Amino acid sequence: MSAFEADLPLPQWVEANILYVRGYMVINGRPCTILKKSTLDGKLHFVARDLFTGQKLEATLAPDTSVEIPPVIRLELALIEIEDGMLHLADTDGSYKDDVRLPDNEIGRKIREFYEAETAVNVTVVAVNGEEAAIAVEKAPLWN
Protein backbone atom coordinates (compact mmCIF):
# COMPACT_ATOMS: atom_id res chain seq x y z
CA MET A 1 0.00 0.00 0.00
CA SER A 2 1.35 3.43 -0.92
CA ALA A 3 1.52 6.45 1.36
CA PHE A 4 -1.22 7.88 -0.88
CA GLU A 5 -3.56 5.22 0.52
CA ALA A 6 -2.50 5.51 4.17
CA ASP A 7 -5.95 6.64 5.33
CA LEU A 8 -7.85 4.32 3.01
CA PRO A 9 -11.25 3.36 4.41
CA LEU A 10 -12.41 -0.25 4.42
CA PRO A 11 -14.75 -1.49 1.68
CA GLN A 12 -18.45 -1.13 2.42
CA TRP A 13 -21.24 -3.52 1.53
CA VAL A 14 -24.72 -2.31 0.56
CA GLU A 15 -27.80 -3.75 -1.09
CA ALA A 16 -27.79 -3.38 -4.88
CA ASN A 17 -30.94 -1.22 -4.82
CA ILE A 18 -28.96 1.51 -2.95
CA LEU A 19 -26.38 1.89 -5.77
CA TYR A 20 -26.66 4.86 -8.11
CA VAL A 21 -25.30 6.06 -11.46
CA ARG A 22 -21.81 7.65 -11.13
CA GLY A 23 -21.32 5.77 -7.86
CA TYR A 24 -18.86 2.93 -7.39
CA MET A 25 -19.28 -0.84 -7.20
CA VAL A 26 -17.13 -3.95 -7.60
CA ILE A 27 -17.90 -6.28 -10.53
CA ASN A 28 -15.83 -9.44 -10.99
CA GLY A 29 -13.33 -8.17 -8.43
CA ARG A 30 -12.76 -4.89 -10.30
CA PRO A 31 -13.58 -1.38 -9.00
CA CYS A 32 -16.02 0.31 -11.36
CA THR A 33 -17.96 3.53 -11.91
CA ILE A 34 -21.64 2.86 -12.56
CA LEU A 35 -22.73 4.17 -15.98
CA LYS A 36 -26.30 2.81 -16.17
CA LYS A 37 -28.78 1.20 -13.80
CA SER A 38 -32.02 -0.34 -15.04
CA THR A 39 -34.64 -2.83 -13.89
CA LEU A 40 -35.47 -5.96 -15.85
CA ASP A 41 -37.84 -8.69 -14.61
CA GLY A 42 -37.49 -7.54 -11.00
CA LYS A 43 -33.69 -7.55 -11.13
CA LEU A 44 -31.26 -4.65 -11.38
CA HIS A 45 -28.97 -4.46 -14.38
CA PHE A 46 -25.76 -2.43 -14.06
CA VAL A 47 -23.40 -1.28 -16.79
CA ALA A 48 -20.15 0.00 -15.34
CA ARG A 49 -16.62 0.98 -16.39
CA ASP A 50 -13.48 -0.39 -14.72
CA LEU A 51 -11.73 2.58 -13.06
CA PHE A 52 -8.31 1.48 -14.29
CA THR A 53 -8.74 -0.40 -17.59
CA GLY A 54 -11.78 1.45 -18.95
CA GLN A 55 -13.37 -1.91 -19.79
CA LYS A 56 -17.18 -2.01 -19.64
CA LEU A 57 -18.57 -4.63 -17.26
CA GLU A 58 -22.16 -5.67 -16.58
CA ALA A 59 -23.96 -7.29 -13.68
CA THR A 60 -27.58 -8.34 -13.12
CA LEU A 61 -28.49 -8.66 -9.45
CA ALA A 62 -31.48 -9.08 -7.18
CA PRO A 63 -32.25 -5.75 -5.44
CA ASP A 64 -31.32 -7.19 -2.02
CA THR A 65 -27.95 -8.64 -3.16
CA SER A 66 -25.04 -7.43 -1.04
CA VAL A 67 -22.59 -5.50 -3.24
CA GLU A 68 -19.12 -4.21 -2.39
CA ILE A 69 -18.42 -0.50 -2.71
CA PRO A 70 -14.65 -0.11 -3.20
CA PRO A 71 -12.73 2.34 -0.99
CA VAL A 72 -11.80 4.95 -3.61
CA ILE A 73 -9.42 7.80 -2.88
CA ARG A 74 -9.52 10.64 -5.40
CA LEU A 75 -7.03 13.52 -5.36
CA GLU A 76 -6.33 16.54 -7.55
CA LEU A 77 -2.54 16.93 -7.83
CA ALA A 78 -0.41 19.51 -9.65
CA LEU A 79 1.73 18.16 -12.50
CA ILE A 80 5.40 18.99 -11.92
CA GLU A 81 7.01 16.96 -14.70
CA ILE A 82 6.94 13.79 -16.76
CA GLU A 83 10.01 11.57 -16.64
CA ASP A 84 10.44 8.07 -18.11
CA GLY A 85 6.68 7.67 -18.51
CA MET A 86 5.98 8.56 -14.89
CA LEU A 87 4.09 11.60 -13.62
CA HIS A 88 5.71 13.71 -10.92
CA LEU A 89 2.86 15.29 -8.94
CA ALA A 90 2.51 17.53 -5.89
CA ASP A 91 -0.32 18.10 -3.42
CA THR A 92 -1.20 21.48 -1.90
CA ASP A 93 0.40 20.39 1.38
CA GLY A 94 3.75 19.92 -0.38
CA SER A 95 3.71 16.12 -0.50
CA TYR A 96 5.24 14.70 -3.66
CA LYS A 97 4.20 11.66 -5.70
CA ASP A 98 6.25 10.18 -8.53
CA ASP A 99 4.86 6.65 -8.96
CA VAL A 100 1.82 7.26 -11.18
CA ARG A 101 2.28 6.10 -14.76
CA LEU A 102 1.40 8.43 -17.65
CA PRO A 103 -1.69 6.70 -19.10
CA ASP A 104 -1.51 5.36 -22.65
CA ASN A 105 -4.84 6.86 -23.71
CA GLU A 106 -6.49 10.20 -24.52
CA ILE A 107 -5.97 11.45 -20.94
CA GLY A 108 -2.25 10.68 -21.22
CA ARG A 109 -2.02 12.52 -24.55
CA LYS A 110 -3.73 15.57 -23.03
CA ILE A 111 -1.39 15.53 -20.03
CA ARG A 112 1.65 15.39 -22.35
CA GLU A 113 0.28 18.19 -24.57
CA PHE A 114 -0.27 20.46 -21.57
CA TYR A 115 3.17 19.60 -20.19
CA GLU A 116 4.94 20.30 -23.51
CA ALA A 117 3.04 23.61 -23.80
CA GLU A 118 4.19 24.45 -20.24
CA THR A 119 0.57 24.82 -19.13
CA ALA A 120 -0.08 24.42 -15.39
CA VAL A 121 -2.49 21.52 -14.88
CA ASN A 122 -4.06 19.42 -12.16
CA VAL A 123 -4.22 15.66 -12.64
CA THR A 124 -6.96 13.60 -10.98
CA VAL A 125 -5.55 10.40 -9.51
CA VAL A 126 -7.65 7.58 -8.06
CA ALA A 127 -6.44 4.73 -5.88
CA VAL A 128 -8.21 1.52 -4.92
CA ASN A 129 -6.67 -1.52 -3.23
CA GLY A 130 -3.08 -0.65 -4.16
CA GLU A 131 -3.88 0.25 -7.78
CA GLU A 132 -3.49 3.88 -8.87
CA ALA A 133 -4.16 5.75 -12.10
CA ALA A 134 -4.44 9.22 -13.57
CA ILE A 135 -8.01 9.51 -14.85
CA ALA A 136 -8.46 13.19 -15.73
CA VAL A 137 -6.58 16.43 -16.37
CA GLU A 138 -7.61 20.07 -16.37
CA LYS A 139 -5.93 23.45 -16.47
CA ALA A 140 -4.99 24.69 -13.02
CA PRO A 141 -6.97 27.70 -11.79
CA LEU A 142 -5.20 31.03 -12.09
CA TRP A 143 -4.57 32.86 -8.84
CA ASN A 144 -4.65 36.66 -8.61
PDB file of C-alpha atoms in Angstrom, residues 73-77 123-127 133-136:
ATOM      1  CA  ILE A  73      -9.417   7.800  -2.883  1.00  0.00           C
ATOM      2  CA  ARG A  74      -9.522  10.644  -5.396  1.00  0.00           C
ATOM      3  CA  LEU A  75      -7.027  13.524  -5.363  1.00  0.00           C
ATOM      4  CA  GLU A  76      -6.326  16.536  -7.549  1.00  0.00           C
ATOM      5  CA  LEU A  77      -2.537  16.927  -7.829  1.00  0.00           C
ATOM      6  CA  VAL A 123      -4.222  15.657 -12.640  1.00  0.00           C
ATOM      7  CA  THR A 124      -6.957  13.602 -10.982  1.00  0.00           C
ATOM      8  CA  VAL A 125      -5.551  10.395  -9.506  1.00  0.00           C
ATOM      9  CA  VAL A 126      -7.648   7.582  -8.061  1.00  0.00           C
ATOM     10  CA  ALA A 127      -6.443   4.727  -5.881  1.00  0.00           C
ATOM     11  CA  ALA A 133      -4.160   5.746 -12.104  1.00  0.00           C
ATOM     12  CA  ALA A 134      -4.439   9.224 -13.567  1.00  0.00           C
ATOM     13  CA  ILE A 135      -8.008   9.507 -14.850  1.00  0.00           C
ATOM     14  CA  ALA A 136      -8.456  13.192 -15.726  1.00  0.00           C
TER      15      ALA A 136
END
